[in-house]
Structure formats: C-alpha cells, structure tokens
Amino acid sequence: MIKRLFDILFSLSVIVFLLSWLTPIIAIFIRMESKGPVFFKQSRNGFNYKEFECYKFRSMTPNTDANLYQATRGDQRVTKVGRFIRKTSIDELPQFFNVLFGDMSVVGPRPHMVSHTNMYAKRIDKFMVRHFVKPGITGWAQVTHGYAADEDETREKLAHDFYYVKNLSIWLDVDIVFKTIKTMLTGFGAR
C-alpha cells in the first residue's frame, strides 16, 4: 500500500510539474524531424505476466520492426532527437502515466517487449520471477548494471532483478530513485 501511494504521488508530481510543460516542447522537436505520432506505445509484460501498453516519446522513425527488435547502438531507425531523448532517458517519461494507471511502478524490473519475454522465458531459468512485482521505470538492475545488449548481459542483469524482488522495500525504492536522478543529472552511473 505504501509503495502504491508513493507511485501515485511521485507520478502525479512528474506529470504535473514536468510533463505538463515538457511534452509540448518534445512534441515539436519530434514532429519537426519526422512524420508520425509523438508517442510510441508497445505491448509489454507486467505483474503476473499481464500485457499492457507501455508509453514512450517516439525516438525512432515509424517502422514495422519496432515491436520485434530493440534499438541497438548506431541503429539507423533512431532519429537525432531520438538519440538525445534516449541518452537523457526523456523518452521514458510518459511511463509515469503507466505508473499512475497502475500498470507499472516507479521502481521495479524494466518491462521487456512481449517477444523478448517469450524468448527469455524459454531460454533463462526462473526468468519469470521478475514478474512477481510490477515493472518499473527504473530499477536495481538499471542503477547497478545498466543496459543489456545481449542474452549474456540479460542473464547478469536478471540477478539484479532477483535481488530487487527478494529485498523489496520502500527504502530500497527511494535509494534507487536517488541513484537514478544522480545518473540522469551527472551522466555517471551504470551503463
């Protein structure tokens, strides 16, 4: 209950005090560079494997592969504005609406694309344990490990997700939020 209250208050604060004025600015830059919607939505798996629509600012040119292949370093689908908003994690900010709606939490294991969840569930033992809690905008794996580029790194990252699920507490969430803010402001942190 405390975690949900934290999620509601934190997400409302971000939506009211940040997204209310930042969204029109980001929308202008996205639309100036490429045609297509400002927001990108993608099916992801959440708590108890339930699918939900995850929202982001669109960082790629519209393409049919977006739900099959995640962006890689030097990916030609990523726009110039997209590179900036991805590097600064601004593209993730619309997920605070997912938090407000109850599909996500501020802190938890990052949700994977449905195709990746299905693939890793077959290949990695106990992969689905990460679905015992709501997925998060940020998580222990993000602040301690960073981005997973391949299956081996996903396995490493999964150990951090397991740690979070096992040690879930409001104090760990607060610690992760502060580490995330520090990384965003300084550019230093797990990569």
CSV table of N, CA and C in Angstrom, one decimal, residues 27-141:
chain,number,residue,atom,x,y,z
A,27,ALA,N,7.3,17.3,-28.2
A,27,ALA,CA,6.4,17.0,-29.4
A,27,ALA,C,6.8,17.8,-30.6
A,28,ILE,N,7.1,19.1,-30.4
A,28,ILE,CA,7.5,20.0,-31.5
A,28,ILE,C,8.8,19.4,-32.2
A,29,PHE,N,9.8,19.1,-31.4
A,29,PHE,CA,11.1,18.6,-31.9
A,29,PHE,C,10.9,17.3,-32.6
A,30,ILE,N,10.1,16.4,-32.1
A,30,ILE,CA,9.9,15.1,-32.7
A,30,ILE,C,9.2,15.2,-34.1
A,31,ARG,N,8.1,16.1,-34.1
A,31,ARG,CA,7.4,16.3,-35.3
A,31,ARG,C,8.2,17.1,-36.4
A,32,MET,N,9.1,17.9,-35.9
A,32,MET,CA,9.9,18.7,-36.9
A,32,MET,C,10.8,17.8,-37.6
A,33,GLU,N,11.3,16.7,-37.0
A,33,GLU,CA,12.3,15.9,-37.6
A,33,GLU,C,11.7,14.8,-38.4
A,34,SER,N,10.6,14.2,-38.0
A,34,SER,CA,10.0,13.1,-38.7
A,34,SER,C,8.5,13.0,-38.6
A,35,LYS,N,7.8,12.6,-39.6
A,35,LYS,CA,6.4,12.4,-39.5
A,35,LYS,C,6.0,11.2,-38.7
A,36,GLY,N,4.9,11.3,-38.0
A,36,GLY,CA,4.4,10.2,-37.2
A,36,GLY,C,4.0,10.7,-35.9
A,37,PRO,N,3.5,9.8,-35.0
A,37,PRO,CA,3.0,10.2,-33.7
A,37,PRO,C,4.1,10.7,-32.8
A,38,VAL,N,3.7,11.5,-31.8
A,38,VAL,CA,4.7,11.9,-30.8
A,38,VAL,C,5.0,10.8,-29.8
A,39,PHE,N,3.9,10.0,-29.5
A,39,PHE,CA,4.1,8.9,-28.5
A,39,PHE,C,4.2,7.6,-29.2
A,40,PHE,N,4.9,6.7,-28.6
A,40,PHE,CA,5.1,5.3,-29.1
A,40,PHE,C,4.5,4.4,-28.0
A,41,LYS,N,3.7,3.5,-28.4
A,41,LYS,CA,3.2,2.5,-27.4
A,41,LYS,C,3.6,1.1,-27.9
A,42,GLN,N,3.9,0.3,-26.9
A,42,GLN,CA,4.3,-1.0,-27.2
A,42,GLN,C,3.8,-2.0,-26.1
A,43,SER,N,3.4,-3.2,-26.5
A,43,SER,CA,2.9,-4.2,-25.6
A,43,SER,C,4.1,-4.7,-24.8
A,44,ARG,N,4.0,-4.7,-23.5
A,44,ARG,CA,5.0,-5.2,-22.6
A,44,ARG,C,4.3,-6.1,-21.6
A,45,ASN,N,5.1,-7.0,-20.9
A,45,ASN,CA,4.5,-7.8,-19.9
A,45,ASN,C,4.8,-7.2,-18.5
A,46,GLY,N,3.8,-7.2,-17.7
A,46,GLY,CA,3.9,-6.6,-16.3
A,46,GLY,C,3.7,-7.7,-15.3
A,47,PHE,N,3.1,-7.2,-14.2
A,47,PHE,CA,2.9,-8.1,-13.0
A,47,PHE,C,2.1,-9.3,-13.4
A,48,ASN,N,2.5,-10.5,-12.9
A,48,ASN,CA,1.9,-11.7,-13.2
A,48,ASN,C,1.8,-12.0,-14.7
A,49,TYR,N,2.7,-11.4,-15.5
A,49,TYR,CA,2.8,-11.7,-16.9
A,49,TYR,C,1.7,-11.0,-17.8
A,50,LYS,N,0.9,-10.1,-17.1
A,50,LYS,CA,-0.2,-9.4,-17.8
A,50,LYS,C,0.4,-8.4,-18.8
A,51,GLU,N,-0.2,-8.4,-20.0
A,51,GLU,CA,0.3,-7.5,-21.0
A,51,GLU,C,-0.4,-6.1,-20.8
A,52,PHE,N,0.4,-5.0,-21.1
A,52,PHE,CA,-0.1,-3.7,-21.0
A,52,PHE,C,0.6,-2.8,-22.1
A,53,GLU,N,0.0,-1.7,-22.4
A,53,GLU,CA,0.6,-0.8,-23.4
A,53,GLU,C,1.6,0.2,-22.7
A,54,CYS,N,2.8,0.1,-23.0
A,54,CYS,CA,3.8,0.9,-22.4
A,54,CYS,C,4.1,2.1,-23.2
A,55,TYR,N,4.0,3.3,-22.6
A,55,TYR,CA,4.1,4.6,-23.4
A,55,TYR,C,5.6,5.2,-23.3
A,56,LYS,N,6.0,5.7,-24.5
A,56,LYS,CA,7.3,6.4,-24.5
A,56,LYS,C,7.1,7.6,-25.5
A,57,PHE,N,8.0,8.6,-25.5
A,57,PHE,CA,8.1,9.5,-26.6
A,57,PHE,C,8.8,8.7,-27.7
A,58,ARG,N,8.3,9.0,-28.9
A,58,ARG,CA,8.8,8.2,-30.1
A,58,ARG,C,10.3,8.7,-30.4
A,59,SER,N,11.2,7.8,-30.4
A,59,SER,CA,12.6,8.1,-30.7
A,59,SER,C,13.1,7.6,-32.0
A,60,MET,N,12.2,6.8,-32.7
A,60,MET,CA,12.6,6.2,-34.0
A,60,MET,C,11.7,6.7,-35.1
A,61,THR,N,12.1,6.5,-36.3
A,61,THR,CA,11.2,6.7,-37.4
A,61,THR,C,10.2,5.6,-37.4
A,62,PRO,N,9.0,5.8,-37.7
A,62,PRO,CA,8.0,4.8,-37.7
A,62,PRO,C,8.4,3.6,-38.5
A,63,ASN,N,8.4,2.4,-37.9
A,63,ASN,CA,8.9,1.2,-38.7
A,63,ASN,C,8.1,0.0,-38.2
A,64,THR,N,8.1,-1.1,-39.0
A,64,THR,CA,7.3,-2.3,-38.7
A,64,THR,C,8.1,-3.2,-37.7
A,65,ASP,N,9.4,-3.0,-37.5
A,65,ASP,CA,10.2,-3.8,-36.7
A,65,ASP,C,10.3,-3.4,-35.2
A,66,ALA,N,9.6,-2.3,-34.9
A,66,ALA,CA,9.7,-1.7,-33.6
A,66,ALA,C,9.3,-2.7,-32.5
A,67,ASN,N,8.3,-3.5,-32.7
A,67,ASN,CA,7.9,-4.5,-31.7
A,67,ASN,C,8.6,-5.8,-31.7
A,68,LEU,N,9.6,-5.9,-32.6
A,68,LEU,CA,10.3,-7.2,-32.7
A,68,LEU,C,11.8,-7.0,-32.3
A,69,TYR,N,12.4,-5.9,-32.6
A,69,TYR,CA,13.8,-5.6,-32.4
A,69,TYR,C,14.0,-4.3,-31.6
A,70,GLN,N,14.7,-4.5,-30.4
A,70,GLN,CA,15.0,-3.2,-29.7
A,70,GLN,C,16.1,-2.5,-30.4
A,71,ALA,N,16.2,-1.2,-30.1
A,71,ALA,CA,17.2,-0.4,-30.7
A,71,ALA,C,18.6,-0.8,-30.3
A,72,THR,N,19.6,-0.8,-31.2
A,72,THR,CA,21.0,-1.1,-30.8
A,72,THR,C,21.8,0.1,-31.1
A,73,ARG,N,23.1,0.0,-30.6
A,73,ARG,CA,24.0,1.2,-30.8
A,73,ARG,C,24.2,1.4,-32.3
A,74,GLY,N,24.0,2.7,-32.7
A,74,GLY,CA,24.1,3.0,-34.1
A,74,GLY,C,22.9,2.7,-34.9
A,75,ASP,N,21.8,2.3,-34.3
A,75,ASP,CA,20.6,1.9,-35.0
A,75,ASP,C,20.1,3.1,-35.9
A,76,GLN,N,20.0,2.8,-37.2
A,76,GLN,CA,19.6,3.8,-38.2
A,76,GLN,C,18.1,4.3,-38.0
A,77,ARG,N,17.3,3.5,-37.3
A,77,ARG,CA,15.9,3.9,-37.1
A,77,ARG,C,15.8,5.0,-36.1
A,78,VAL,N,16.8,5.2,-35.2
A,78,VAL,CA,16.8,6.2,-34.2
A,78,VAL,C,17.1,7.6,-34.8
A,79,THR,N,16.2,8.6,-34.6
A,79,THR,CA,16.3,9.9,-35.1
A,79,THR,C,17.3,10.7,-34.3
A,80,LYS,N,17.7,11.9,-34.7
A,80,LYS,CA,18.7,12.7,-34.0
A,80,LYS,C,18.0,13.2,-32.7
A,81,VAL,N,16.8,13.6,-32.7
A,81,VAL,CA,16.0,13.9,-31.5
A,81,VAL,C,15.9,12.7,-30.6
A,82,GLY,N,15.7,11.5,-31.2
A,82,GLY,CA,15.6,10.3,-30.5
A,82,GLY,C,16.9,9.9,-29.8
A,83,ARG,N,18.0,10.2,-30.4
A,83,ARG,CA,19.3,9.9,-29.7
A,83,ARG,C,19.4,10.7,-28.4
A,84,PHE,N,19.0,12.0,-28.5
A,84,PHE,CA,19.1,12.8,-27.3
A,84,PHE,C,18.1,12.4,-26.3
A,85,ILE,N,16.9,12.1,-26.6
A,85,ILE,CA,15.9,11.8,-25.6
A,85,ILE,C,16.2,10.4,-25.0
A,86,ARG,N,16.8,9.5,-25.8
A,86,ARG,CA,17.1,8.2,-25.3
A,86,ARG,C,18.3,8.3,-24.3
A,87,LYS,N,19.3,9.1,-24.7
A,87,LYS,CA,20.5,9.3,-23.9
A,87,LYS,C,20.2,9.9,-22.5
A,88,THR,N,19.2,10.8,-22.5
A,88,THR,CA,18.9,11.5,-21.3
A,88,THR,C,17.7,10.8,-20.6
A,89,SER,N,17.2,9.8,-21.1
A,89,SER,CA,16.0,9.0,-20.6
A,89,SER,C,14.7,9.8,-20.6
A,90,ILE,N,14.7,10.9,-21.4
A,90,ILE,CA,13.4,11.7,-21.5
A,90,ILE,C,12.4,10.8,-22.2
A,91,ASP,N,12.8,10.0,-23.1
A,91,ASP,CA,11.8,9.1,-23.8
A,91,ASP,C,11.0,8.3,-22.9
A,92,GLU,N,11.5,8.0,-21.7
A,92,GLU,CA,10.8,7.1,-20.8
A,92,GLU,C,9.7,7.8,-19.9
A,93,LEU,N,9.8,9.2,-19.9
A,93,LEU,CA,8.9,9.9,-19.0
A,93,LEU,C,7.4,9.7,-19.2
A,94,PRO,N,6.9,9.4,-20.4
A,94,PRO,CA,5.4,9.1,-20.5
A,94,PRO,C,5.0,7.9,-19.7
A,95,GLN,N,6.0,7.0,-19.3
A,95,GLN,CA,5.7,5.9,-18.5
A,95,GLN,C,5.1,6.2,-17.1
A,96,PHE,N,5.3,7.5,-16.7
A,96,PHE,CA,4.7,7.9,-15.4
A,96,PHE,C,3.1,7.8,-15.5
A,97,PHE,N,2.6,7.9,-16.7
A,97,PHE,CA,1.2,7.6,-16.9
A,97,PHE,C,0.9,6.1,-16.6
A,98,ASN,N,1.8,5.3,-17.1
A,98,ASN,CA,1.6,3.8,-16.8
A,98,ASN,C,1.6,3.6,-15.3
A,99,VAL,N,2.5,4.3,-14.6
A,99,VAL,CA,2.5,4.2,-13.1
A,99,VAL,C,1.2,4.7,-12.5
A,100,LEU,N,0.8,5.8,-13.0
A,100,LEU,CA,-0.5,6.4,-12.4
A,100,LEU,C,-1.7,5.4,-12.7
A,101,PHE,N,-1.7,4.8,-13.8
A,101,PHE,CA,-2.8,3.8,-14.2
A,101,PHE,C,-2.6,2.5,-13.5
A,102,GLY,N,-1.5,2.2,-12.8
A,102,GLY,CA,-1.3,1.0,-12.1
A,102,GLY,C,-0.6,-0.1,-12.8
A,103,ASP,N,-0.2,0.1,-14.1
A,103,ASP,CA,0.4,-1.0,-14.8
A,103,ASP,C,1.9,-1.1,-14.4
A,104,MET,N,2.5,0.0,-14.0
A,104,MET,CA,3.9,0.0,-13.6
A,104,MET,C,4.1,0.6,-12.3
A,105,SER,N,5.3,0.5,-11.8
A,105,SER,CA,5.7,1.2,-10.5
A,105,SER,C,6.8,2.1,-10.9
A,106,VAL,N,7.1,3.1,-10.0
A,106,VAL,CA,8.3,3.9,-10.3
A,106,VAL,C,9.5,3.0,-10.3
A,107,VAL,N,9.6,2.1,-9.4
A,107,VAL,CA,10.8,1.2,-9.3
A,107,VAL,C,10.4,-0.2,-9.4
A,108,GLY,N,11.1,-1.0,-10.2
A,108,GLY,CA,10.9,-2.4,-10.4
A,108,GLY,C,11.7,-2.9,-11.6
A,109,PRO,N,11.7,-4.2,-11.9
A,109,PRO,CA,12.4,-4.6,-13.1
A,109,PRO,C,11.8,-4.0,-14.4
A,110,ARG,N,12.7,-3.6,-15.3
A,110,ARG,CA,12.2,-3.0,-16.5
A,110,ARG,C,11.4,-4.0,-17.3
A,111,PRO,N,10.2,-3.5,-17.9
A,111,PRO,CA,9.4,-4.4,-18.7
A,111,PRO,C,10.0,-4.7,-20.0
A,112,HIS,N,10.0,-5.9,-20.4
A,112,HIS,CA,10.5,-6.3,-21.7
A,112,HIS,C,9.4,-6.3,-22.8
A,113,MET,N,9.8,-6.2,-24.1
A,113,MET,CA,8.9,-6.4,-25.1
A,113,MET,C,8.3,-7.8,-25.0
A,114,VAL,N,7.1,-8.1,-25.4
A,114,VAL,CA,6.4,-9.4,-25.3
A,114,VAL,C,7.3,-10.4,-26.0
A,115,SER,N,7.8,-10.1,-27.2
A,115,SER,CA,8.6,-11.1,-27.9
A,115,SER,C,9.8,-11.5,-27.2
A,116,HIS,N,10.5,-10.5,-26.5
A,116,HIS,CA,11.7,-10.8,-25.7
A,116,HIS,C,11.3,-11.6,-24.4
A,117,THR,N,10.2,-11.3,-23.8
A,117,THR,CA,9.8,-12.0,-22.6
A,117,THR,C,9.5,-13.5,-23.0
A,118,ASN,N,8.8,-13.7,-24.1
A,118,ASN,CA,8.6,-15.1,-24.5
A,118,ASN,C,9.9,-15.8,-24.8
A,119,MET,N,10.8,-15.2,-25.5
A,119,MET,CA,12.1,-15.8,-25.8
A,119,MET,C,12.9,-16.1,-24.6
A,120,TYR,N,13.1,-15.1,-23.7
A,120,TYR,CA,13.9,-15.3,-22.5
A,120,TYR,C,13.2,-16.3,-21.5
A,121,ALA,N,11.9,-16.4,-21.5
A,121,ALA,CA,11.2,-17.3,-20.6
A,121,ALA,C,11.6,-18.8,-20.9
A,122,LYS,N,11.8,-19.0,-22.2
A,122,LYS,CA,12.2,-20.4,-22.7
A,122,LYS,C,13.7,-20.6,-22.5
A,123,ARG,N,14.5,-19.6,-22.5
A,123,ARG,CA,16.0,-19.8,-22.5
A,123,ARG,C,16.6,-19.6,-21.1
A,124,ILE,N,16.0,-18.8,-20.3
A,124,ILE,CA,16.7,-18.5,-19.0
A,124,ILE,C,15.8,-19.0,-17.8
A,125,ASP,N,16.4,-19.9,-17.0
A,125,ASP,CA,15.8,-20.5,-15.9
A,125,ASP,C,15.3,-19.4,-14.9
A,126,LYS,N,14.1,-19.5,-14.4
A,126,LYS,CA,13.4,-18.6,-13.5
A,126,LYS,C,13.3,-17.2,-14.0
A,127,PHE,N,13.3,-17.0,-15.2
A,127,PHE,CA,13.2,-15.6,-15.8
A,127,PHE,C,11.9,-15.0,-15.3
A,128,MET,N,10.8,-15.7,-15.2
A,128,MET,CA,9.5,-15.2,-14.9
A,128,MET,C,9.4,-14.7,-13.4
A,129,VAL,N,10.4,-15.0,-12.6
A,129,VAL,CA,10.4,-14.5,-11.2
A,129,VAL,C,10.3,-12.9,-11.2
A,130,ARG,N,10.8,-12.3,-12.2
A,130,ARG,CA,10.8,-10.8,-12.3
A,130,ARG,C,9.4,-10.3,-12.4
A,131,HIS,N,8.4,-11.1,-12.8
A,131,HIS,CA,7.0,-10.7,-12.9
A,131,HIS,C,6.2,-10.9,-11.6
A,132,PHE,N,6.9,-11.2,-10.5
A,132,PHE,CA,6.3,-11.3,-9.2
A,132,PHE,C,6.0,-9.9,-8.7
A,133,VAL,N,6.6,-8.9,-9.3
A,133,VAL,CA,6.3,-7.5,-8.9
A,133,VAL,C,6.0,-6.7,-10.1
A,134,LYS,N,5.4,-5.5,-9.9
A,134,LYS,CA,5.2,-4.6,-11.1
A,134,LYS,C,6.5,-4.2,-11.7
A,135,PRO,N,6.5,-4.0,-13.0
A,135,PRO,CA,7.7,-3.5,-13.7
A,135,PRO,C,7.9,-2.0,-13.3
A,136,GLY,N,9.1,-1.5,-13.5
A,136,GLY,CA,9.3,-0.1,-13.1
A,136,GLY,C,10.0,0.7,-14.2
A,137,ILE,N,9.9,2.0,-14.0
A,137,ILE,CA,10.6,2.9,-14.9
A,137,ILE,C,12.1,2.8,-14.7
A,138,THR,N,12.5,2.7,-13.5
A,138,THR,CA,13.9,2.4,-13.2
A,138,THR,C,13.9,1.2,-12.2
A,139,GLY,N,15.1,0.7,-12.0
A,139,GLY,CA,15.2,-0.5,-11.1
A,139,GLY,C,16.6,-0.7,-10.7
A,140,TRP,N,16.8,-1.7,-9.8
A,140,TRP,CA,18.1,-2.0,-9.2
A,140,TRP,C,19.1,-2.4,-10.3
A,141,ALA,N,18.6,-3.2,-11.3
A,141,ALA,CA,19.5,-3.6,-12.4
A,141,ALA,C,19.9,-2.4,-13.2
